mmCIF file of C-alpha atoms and ligand atoms in Angstrom:
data_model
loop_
_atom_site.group_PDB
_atom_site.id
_atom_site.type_symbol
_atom_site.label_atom_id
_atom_site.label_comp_id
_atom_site.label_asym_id
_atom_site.label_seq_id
_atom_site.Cartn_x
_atom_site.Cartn_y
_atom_site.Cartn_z
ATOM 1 C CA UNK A 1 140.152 52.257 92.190
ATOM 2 C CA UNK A 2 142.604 52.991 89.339
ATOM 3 C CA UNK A 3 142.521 54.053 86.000
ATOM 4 C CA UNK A 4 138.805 52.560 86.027
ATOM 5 C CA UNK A 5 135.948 54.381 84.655
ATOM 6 C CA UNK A 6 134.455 56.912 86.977
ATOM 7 C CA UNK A 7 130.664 57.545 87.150
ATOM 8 C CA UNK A 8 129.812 61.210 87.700
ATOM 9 C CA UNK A 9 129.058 62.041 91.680
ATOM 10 C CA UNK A 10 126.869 64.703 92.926
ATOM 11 C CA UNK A 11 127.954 65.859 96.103
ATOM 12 C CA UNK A 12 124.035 66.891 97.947
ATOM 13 C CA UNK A 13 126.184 68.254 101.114
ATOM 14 C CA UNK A 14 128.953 69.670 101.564
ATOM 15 C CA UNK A 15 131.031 72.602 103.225
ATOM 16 C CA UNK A 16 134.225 74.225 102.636
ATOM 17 C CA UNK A 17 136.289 76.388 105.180
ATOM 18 C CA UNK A 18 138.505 78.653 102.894
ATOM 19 C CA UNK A 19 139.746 80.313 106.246
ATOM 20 C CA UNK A 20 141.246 77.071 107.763
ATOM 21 C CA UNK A 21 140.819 74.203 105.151
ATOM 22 C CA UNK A 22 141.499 74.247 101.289
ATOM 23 C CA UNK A 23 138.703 75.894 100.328
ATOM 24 C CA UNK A 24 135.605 75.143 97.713
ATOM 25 C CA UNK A 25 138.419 75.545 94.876
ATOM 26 C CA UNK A 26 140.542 72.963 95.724
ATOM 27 C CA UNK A 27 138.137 70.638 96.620
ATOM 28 C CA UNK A 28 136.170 71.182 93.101
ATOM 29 C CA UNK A 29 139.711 70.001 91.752
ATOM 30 C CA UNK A 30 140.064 67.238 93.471
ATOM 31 C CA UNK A 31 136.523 65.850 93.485
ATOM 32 C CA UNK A 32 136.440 66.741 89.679
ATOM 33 C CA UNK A 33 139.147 64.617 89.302
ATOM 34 C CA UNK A 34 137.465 61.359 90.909
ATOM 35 C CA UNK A 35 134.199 62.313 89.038
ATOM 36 C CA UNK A 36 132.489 65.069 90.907
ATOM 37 C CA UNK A 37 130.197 66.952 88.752
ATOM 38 C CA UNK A 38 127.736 68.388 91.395
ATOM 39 C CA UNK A 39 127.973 69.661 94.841
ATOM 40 C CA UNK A 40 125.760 71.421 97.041
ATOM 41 C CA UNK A 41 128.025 73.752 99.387
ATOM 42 C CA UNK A 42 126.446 74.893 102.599
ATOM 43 C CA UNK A 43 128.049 77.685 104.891
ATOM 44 C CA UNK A 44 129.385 76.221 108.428
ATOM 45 C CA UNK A 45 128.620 78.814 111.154
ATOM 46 C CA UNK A 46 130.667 82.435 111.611
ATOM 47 C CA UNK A 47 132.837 81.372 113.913
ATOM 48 C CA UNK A 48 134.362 78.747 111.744
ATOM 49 C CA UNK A 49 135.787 81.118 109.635
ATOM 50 C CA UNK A 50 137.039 83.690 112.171
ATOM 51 C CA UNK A 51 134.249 85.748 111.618
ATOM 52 C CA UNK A 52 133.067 87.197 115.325
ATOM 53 C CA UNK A 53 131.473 88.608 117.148
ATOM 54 C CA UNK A 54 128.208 86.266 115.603
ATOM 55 C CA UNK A 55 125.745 88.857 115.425
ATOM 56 C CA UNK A 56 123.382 89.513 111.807
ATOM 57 C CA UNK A 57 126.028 91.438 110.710
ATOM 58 C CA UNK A 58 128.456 87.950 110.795
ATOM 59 C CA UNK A 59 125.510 86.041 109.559
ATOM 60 C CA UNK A 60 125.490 88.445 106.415
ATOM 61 C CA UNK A 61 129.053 88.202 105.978
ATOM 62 C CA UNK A 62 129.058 84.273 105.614
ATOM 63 C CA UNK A 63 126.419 84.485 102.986
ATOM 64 C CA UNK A 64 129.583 86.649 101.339
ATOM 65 C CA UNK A 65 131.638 84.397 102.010
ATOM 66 C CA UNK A 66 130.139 81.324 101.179
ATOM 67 C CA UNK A 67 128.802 82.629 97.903
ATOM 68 C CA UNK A 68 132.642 83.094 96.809
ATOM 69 C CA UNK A 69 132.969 79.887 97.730
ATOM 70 C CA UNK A 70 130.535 78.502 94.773
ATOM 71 C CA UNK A 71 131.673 80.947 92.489
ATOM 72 C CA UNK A 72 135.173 78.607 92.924
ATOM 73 C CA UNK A 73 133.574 75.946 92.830
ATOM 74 C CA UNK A 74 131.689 76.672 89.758
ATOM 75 C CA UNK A 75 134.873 78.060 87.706
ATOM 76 C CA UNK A 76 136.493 74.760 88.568
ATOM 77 C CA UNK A 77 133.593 73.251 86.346
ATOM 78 C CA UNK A 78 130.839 71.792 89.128
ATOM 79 C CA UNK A 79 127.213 72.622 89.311
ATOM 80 C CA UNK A 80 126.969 74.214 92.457
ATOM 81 C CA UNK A 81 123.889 74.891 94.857
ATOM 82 C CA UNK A 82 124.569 77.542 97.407
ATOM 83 C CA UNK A 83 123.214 77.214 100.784
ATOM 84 C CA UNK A 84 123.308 79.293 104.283
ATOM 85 C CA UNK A 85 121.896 79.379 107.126
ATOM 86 C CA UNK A 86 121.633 79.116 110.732
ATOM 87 C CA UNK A 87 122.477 75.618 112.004
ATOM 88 C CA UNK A 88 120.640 74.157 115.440
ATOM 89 C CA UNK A 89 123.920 73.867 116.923
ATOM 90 C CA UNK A 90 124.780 78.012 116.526
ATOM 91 C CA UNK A 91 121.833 77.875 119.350
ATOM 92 C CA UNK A 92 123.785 76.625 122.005
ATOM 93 C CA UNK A 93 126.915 77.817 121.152
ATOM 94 C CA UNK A 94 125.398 81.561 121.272
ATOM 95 C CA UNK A 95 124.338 81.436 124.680
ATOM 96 C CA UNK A 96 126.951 78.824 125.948
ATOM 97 C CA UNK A 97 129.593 80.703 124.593
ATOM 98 C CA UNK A 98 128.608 83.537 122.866
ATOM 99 C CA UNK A 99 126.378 85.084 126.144
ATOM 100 C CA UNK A 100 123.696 85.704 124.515
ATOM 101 C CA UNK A 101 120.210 85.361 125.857
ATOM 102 C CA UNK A 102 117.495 82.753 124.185
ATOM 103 C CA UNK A 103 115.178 85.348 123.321
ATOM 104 C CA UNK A 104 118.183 87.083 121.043
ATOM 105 C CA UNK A 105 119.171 83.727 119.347
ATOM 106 C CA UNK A 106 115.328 83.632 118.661
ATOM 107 C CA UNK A 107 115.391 87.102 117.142
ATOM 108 C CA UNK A 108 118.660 86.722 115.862
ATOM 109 C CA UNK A 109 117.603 83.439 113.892
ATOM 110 C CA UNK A 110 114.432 84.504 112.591
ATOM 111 C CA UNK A 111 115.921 88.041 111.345
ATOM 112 C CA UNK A 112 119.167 85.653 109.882
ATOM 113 C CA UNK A 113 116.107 83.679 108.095
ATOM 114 C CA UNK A 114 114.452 86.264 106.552
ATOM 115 C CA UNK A 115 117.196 87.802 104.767
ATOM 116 C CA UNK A 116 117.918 84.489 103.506
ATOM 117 C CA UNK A 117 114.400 83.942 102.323
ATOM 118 C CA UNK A 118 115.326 87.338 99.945
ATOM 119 C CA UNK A 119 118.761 86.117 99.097
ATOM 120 C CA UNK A 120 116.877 83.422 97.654
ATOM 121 C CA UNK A 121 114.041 85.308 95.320
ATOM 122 C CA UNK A 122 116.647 87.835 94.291
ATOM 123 C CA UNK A 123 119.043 84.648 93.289
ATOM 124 C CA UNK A 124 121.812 85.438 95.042
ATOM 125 C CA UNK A 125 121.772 82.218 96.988
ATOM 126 C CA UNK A 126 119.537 78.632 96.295
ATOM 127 C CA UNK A 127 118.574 78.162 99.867
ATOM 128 C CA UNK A 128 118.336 77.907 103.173
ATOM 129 C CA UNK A 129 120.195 74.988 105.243
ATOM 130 C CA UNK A 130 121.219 74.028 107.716
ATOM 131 C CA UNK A 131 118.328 74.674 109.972
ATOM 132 C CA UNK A 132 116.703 72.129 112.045
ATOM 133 C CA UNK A 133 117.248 70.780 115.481
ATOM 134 C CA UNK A 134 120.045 69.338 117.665
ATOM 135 C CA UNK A 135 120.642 66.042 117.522
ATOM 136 C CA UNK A 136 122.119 65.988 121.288
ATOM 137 C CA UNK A 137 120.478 66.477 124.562
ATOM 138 C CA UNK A 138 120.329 70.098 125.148
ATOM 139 C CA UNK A 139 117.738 72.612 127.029
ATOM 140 C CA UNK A 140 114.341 72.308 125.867
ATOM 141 C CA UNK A 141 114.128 75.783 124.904
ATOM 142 C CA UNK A 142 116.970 75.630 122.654
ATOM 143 C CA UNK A 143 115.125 73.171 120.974
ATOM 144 C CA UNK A 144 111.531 75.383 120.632
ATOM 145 C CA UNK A 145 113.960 78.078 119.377
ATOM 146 C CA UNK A 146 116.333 76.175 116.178
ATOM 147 C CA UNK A 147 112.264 74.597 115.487
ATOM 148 C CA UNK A 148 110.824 77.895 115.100
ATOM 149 C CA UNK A 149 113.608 79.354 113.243
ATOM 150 C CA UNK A 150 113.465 75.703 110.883
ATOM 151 C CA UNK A 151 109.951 76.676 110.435
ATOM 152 C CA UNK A 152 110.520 80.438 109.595
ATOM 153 C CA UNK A 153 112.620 78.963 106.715
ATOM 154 C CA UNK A 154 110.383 76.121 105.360
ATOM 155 C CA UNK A 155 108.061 78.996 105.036
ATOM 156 C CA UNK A 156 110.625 80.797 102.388
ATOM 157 C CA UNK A 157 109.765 77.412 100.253
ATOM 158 C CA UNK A 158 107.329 80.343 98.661
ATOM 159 C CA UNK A 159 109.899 81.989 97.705
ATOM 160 C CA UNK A 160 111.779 79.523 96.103
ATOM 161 C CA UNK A 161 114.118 78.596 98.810
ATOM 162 C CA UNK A 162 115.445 75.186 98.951
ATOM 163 C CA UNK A 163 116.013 73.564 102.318
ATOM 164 C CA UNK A 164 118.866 71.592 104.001
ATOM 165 C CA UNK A 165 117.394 70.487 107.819
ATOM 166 C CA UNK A 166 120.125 69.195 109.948
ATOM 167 C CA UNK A 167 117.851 67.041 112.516
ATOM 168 C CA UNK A 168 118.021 64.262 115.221
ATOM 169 C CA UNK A 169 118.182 60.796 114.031
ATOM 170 C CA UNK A 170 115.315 59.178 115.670
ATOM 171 C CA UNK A 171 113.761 57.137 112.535
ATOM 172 C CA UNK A 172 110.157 57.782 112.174
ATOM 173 C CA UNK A 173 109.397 60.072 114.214
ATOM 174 C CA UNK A 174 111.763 62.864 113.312
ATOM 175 C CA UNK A 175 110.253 62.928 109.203
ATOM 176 C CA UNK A 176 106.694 62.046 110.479
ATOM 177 C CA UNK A 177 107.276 65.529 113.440
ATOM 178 C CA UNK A 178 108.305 67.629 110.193
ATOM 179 C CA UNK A 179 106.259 66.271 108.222
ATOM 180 C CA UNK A 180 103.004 67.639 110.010
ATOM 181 C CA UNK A 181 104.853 71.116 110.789
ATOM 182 C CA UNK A 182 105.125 71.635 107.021
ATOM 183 C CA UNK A 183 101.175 70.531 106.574
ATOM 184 C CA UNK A 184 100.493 73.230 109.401
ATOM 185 C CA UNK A 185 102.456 75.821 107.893
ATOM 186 C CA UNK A 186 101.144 75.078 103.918
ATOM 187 C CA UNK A 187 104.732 74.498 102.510
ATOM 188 C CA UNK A 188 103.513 73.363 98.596
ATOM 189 C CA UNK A 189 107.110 72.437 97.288
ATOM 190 C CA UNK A 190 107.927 68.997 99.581
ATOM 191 C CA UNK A 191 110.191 67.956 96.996
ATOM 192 C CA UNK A 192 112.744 70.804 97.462
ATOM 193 C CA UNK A 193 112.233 70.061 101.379
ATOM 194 C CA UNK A 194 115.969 67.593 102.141
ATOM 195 C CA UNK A 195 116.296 65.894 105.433
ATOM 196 C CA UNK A 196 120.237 66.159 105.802
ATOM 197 C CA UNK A 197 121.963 63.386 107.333
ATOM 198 C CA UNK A 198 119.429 60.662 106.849
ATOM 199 C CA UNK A 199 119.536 56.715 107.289
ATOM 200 C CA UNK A 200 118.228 54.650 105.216
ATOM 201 C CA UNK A 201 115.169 54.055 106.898
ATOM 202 C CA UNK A 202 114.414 57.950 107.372
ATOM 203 C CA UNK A 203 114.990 58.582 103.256
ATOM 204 C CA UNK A 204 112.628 55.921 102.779
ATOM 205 C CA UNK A 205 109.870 57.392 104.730
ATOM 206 C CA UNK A 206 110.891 60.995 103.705
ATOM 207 C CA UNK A 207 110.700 60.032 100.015
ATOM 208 C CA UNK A 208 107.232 58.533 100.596
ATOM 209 C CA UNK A 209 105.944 61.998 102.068
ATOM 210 C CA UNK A 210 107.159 63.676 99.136
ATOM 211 C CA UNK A 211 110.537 64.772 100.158
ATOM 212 C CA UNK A 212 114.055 63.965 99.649
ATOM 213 C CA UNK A 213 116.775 62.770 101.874
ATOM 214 C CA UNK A 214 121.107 62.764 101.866
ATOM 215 C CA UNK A 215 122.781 59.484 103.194
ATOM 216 C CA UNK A 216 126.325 59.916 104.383
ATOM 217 C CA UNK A 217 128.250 58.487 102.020
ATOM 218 C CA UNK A 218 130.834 57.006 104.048
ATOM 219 C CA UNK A 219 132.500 53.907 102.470
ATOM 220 C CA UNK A 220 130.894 51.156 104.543
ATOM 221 C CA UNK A 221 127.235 52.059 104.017
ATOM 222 C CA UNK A 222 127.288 52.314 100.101
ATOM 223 C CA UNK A 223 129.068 48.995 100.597
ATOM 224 C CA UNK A 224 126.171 48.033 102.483
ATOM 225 C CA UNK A 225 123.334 50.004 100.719
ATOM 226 C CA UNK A 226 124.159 49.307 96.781
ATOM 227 C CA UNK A 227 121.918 46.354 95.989
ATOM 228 C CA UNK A 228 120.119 46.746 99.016
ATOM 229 C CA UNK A 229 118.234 49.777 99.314
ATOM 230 C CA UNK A 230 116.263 51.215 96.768
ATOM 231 C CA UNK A 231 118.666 54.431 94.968
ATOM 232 C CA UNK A 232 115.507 56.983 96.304
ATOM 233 C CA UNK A 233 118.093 59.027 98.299
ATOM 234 C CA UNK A 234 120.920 61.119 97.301
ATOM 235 C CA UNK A 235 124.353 60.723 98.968
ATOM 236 C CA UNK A 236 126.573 63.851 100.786
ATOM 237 C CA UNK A 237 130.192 63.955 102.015
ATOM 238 C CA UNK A 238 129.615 66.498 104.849
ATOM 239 C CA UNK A 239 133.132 67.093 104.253
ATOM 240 C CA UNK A 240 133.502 70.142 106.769
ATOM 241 C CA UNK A 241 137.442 71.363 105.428
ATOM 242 C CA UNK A 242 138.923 71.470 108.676
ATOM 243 C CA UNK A 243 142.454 69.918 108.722
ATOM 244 C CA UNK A 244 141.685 69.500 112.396
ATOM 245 C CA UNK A 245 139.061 67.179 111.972
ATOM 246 C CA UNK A 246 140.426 65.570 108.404
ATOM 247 C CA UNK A 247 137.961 63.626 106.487
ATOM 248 C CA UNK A 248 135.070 64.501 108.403
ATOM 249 C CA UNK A 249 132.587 62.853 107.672
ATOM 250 C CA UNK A 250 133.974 61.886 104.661
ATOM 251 C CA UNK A 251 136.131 63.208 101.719
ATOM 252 C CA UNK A 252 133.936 64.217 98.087
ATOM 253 C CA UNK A 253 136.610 62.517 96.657
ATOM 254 C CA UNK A 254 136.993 59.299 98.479
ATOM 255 C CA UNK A 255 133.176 59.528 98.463
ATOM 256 C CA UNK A 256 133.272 59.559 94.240
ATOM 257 C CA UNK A 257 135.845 57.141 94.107
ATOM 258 C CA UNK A 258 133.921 54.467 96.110
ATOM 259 C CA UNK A 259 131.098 54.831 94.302
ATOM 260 C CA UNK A 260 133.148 54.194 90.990
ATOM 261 C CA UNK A 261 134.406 51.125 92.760
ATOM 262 C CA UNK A 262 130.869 49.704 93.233
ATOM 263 C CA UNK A 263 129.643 50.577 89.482
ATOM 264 C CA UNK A 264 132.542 48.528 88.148
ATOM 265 C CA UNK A 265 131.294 45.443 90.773
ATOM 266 C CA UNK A 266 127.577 45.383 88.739
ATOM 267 C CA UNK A 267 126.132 48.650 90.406
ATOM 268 C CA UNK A 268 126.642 50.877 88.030
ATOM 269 C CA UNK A 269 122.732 51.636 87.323
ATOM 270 C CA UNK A 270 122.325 52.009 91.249
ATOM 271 C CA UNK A 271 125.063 54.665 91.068
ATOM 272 C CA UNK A 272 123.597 56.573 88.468
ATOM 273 C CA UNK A 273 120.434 56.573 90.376
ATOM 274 C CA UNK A 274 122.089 58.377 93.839
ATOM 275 C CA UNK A 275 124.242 60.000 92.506
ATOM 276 C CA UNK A 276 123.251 61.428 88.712
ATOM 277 C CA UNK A 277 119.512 61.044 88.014
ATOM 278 C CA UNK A 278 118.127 62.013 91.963
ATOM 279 C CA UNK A 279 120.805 65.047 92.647
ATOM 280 C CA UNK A 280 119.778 66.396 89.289
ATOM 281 C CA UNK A 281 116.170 65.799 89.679
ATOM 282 C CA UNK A 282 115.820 67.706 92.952
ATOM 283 C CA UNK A 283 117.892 70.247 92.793
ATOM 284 C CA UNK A 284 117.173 70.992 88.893
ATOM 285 C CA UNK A 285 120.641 70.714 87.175
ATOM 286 C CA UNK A 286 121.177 69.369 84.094
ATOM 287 C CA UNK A 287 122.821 66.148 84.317
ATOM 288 C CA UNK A 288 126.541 65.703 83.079
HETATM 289 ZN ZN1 ZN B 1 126.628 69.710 107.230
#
């Protein structure tokens, strides 16, 4: 769209890789530029940013890292939520690559967890994410392991921490399975609880538990979604920064600029809903 009017876009998640991408500064530009006005950053695993070998140490040094990041992000003029954590996927890639053995990814994970869970209460970051499970096939006790270390985490909800979960897209099933985990465990504050990733159908049901939910906000489904389903959810670029991979999954930008696109075809309240009113209702920001 140009020269139109831009509605302000809050980014629920996101990642930047200063080590081989642009980095959170130059994305803050940009996405500023196309409307951005929030963004949640997350940290992508150690490895991404050439920091090895992945032990707590690397863990710590990402929450470092990535809270840099939102600084940048911040001076460029965004609200910024700052997120680590220890994503499903790390799992596998520690023992498949990494050699370690389950039962030190379990320690390993919990221990990463729990320092988070004080990052949080002392302010230094707003919460925990991602932490989940895979969404592939993998071995079953890879799964019991990212679960337990998910649940370690929804537990820091006491303390204030928010949380991203990265899970498997099976409808139903996967918000009605977390669902009862965070009844079992007491977690009060469903509301700061965000299924990452979501379709449609899972914010729906999230949202009716109490919880909130991300869409992907690739072009083609806010084509499809504005009119159509009901603004509950908030939308996220999971732009990842790696010029590998470019525009994976999508571009903040791109992501901003279609949603200007729509609000000048009669969905302008819709827009304000996703990506205004919800971001700054759940993750307590002002809005612009
Ligand atoms: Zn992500």
């Amino acid at each position: 769209m140009e020269g139109g009017k831009k509605v302000p876009v809050g980014d629920a998640h996101a990642h930047s890789n200063p080590a081989r991408g642009m980095g959170a500064r130059e994305i803050a530009r940009r996405f500023r530029r196309s409307g951005g006005w929030f963004i949640a950053l997350l940290s992508l695993n150690p490895w991404s940013y050439g920091i090895e070998p992945p032990g707590y140490e690397a863990y710590m040094k990402v929450v470092d890292l990535i809270v840099s990041e939102c600084r940048r992000a911040r001076e460029e003029g965004l609200k910024v939520k700052c997120f680590s954590g220890f994503h499903p996927a790390d799992v596998d890639r520690l023992i498949d690559r990494y050699r370690l053995r389950p039962e030190e990814v379990l320690q390993l994970g919990l221990r990463v967890v729990r320092a988070l869970r004080g990052m949080c209460r002392d302010g230094v970051i707003d919460g925990i994410g991602e932490v989940g499970r895979q969404h592939y096939r993998t071995a079953p006790e890879r799964v019991a392991i990212a679960s337990l270390i998910m649940e370690e985490a929804l537990e820091a909800t006491e303390d204030g921490c928010m949380i991203q979960l990265h899970l498997e897209q099976a409808g139903r099933a996967t918000i009605d399975t977390v669902d009862m985990v965070v009844r079992r465990l007491g977690v009060k504050a469903r509301e700061t609880v965000i299924f990452h990733h979501s379709t449609l159908q899972m914010a729906t049901r999230a949202r009716e538990l109490g919880y909130n939910a991300t869409v992907p906000g690739v072009p083609k489904m806010l084509d499809y979604a504005a009119g159509k389903a009901e603004p509950i959810f908030m939308i996220e670029s999971d732009f990842i920064d790696d010029p590998r991979r470019p525009g994976v999954v999508v571009y903040p930008w791109l992501m901003a600029e279609k949603l200007s696109e729509l609000a000048t075809k009669g969905y302008e309240e819709w827009a304000w809903k996703v990506a205004v009113e919800n971001v700054s209702r759940v993750f307590g920001v002002e809005p612009p």
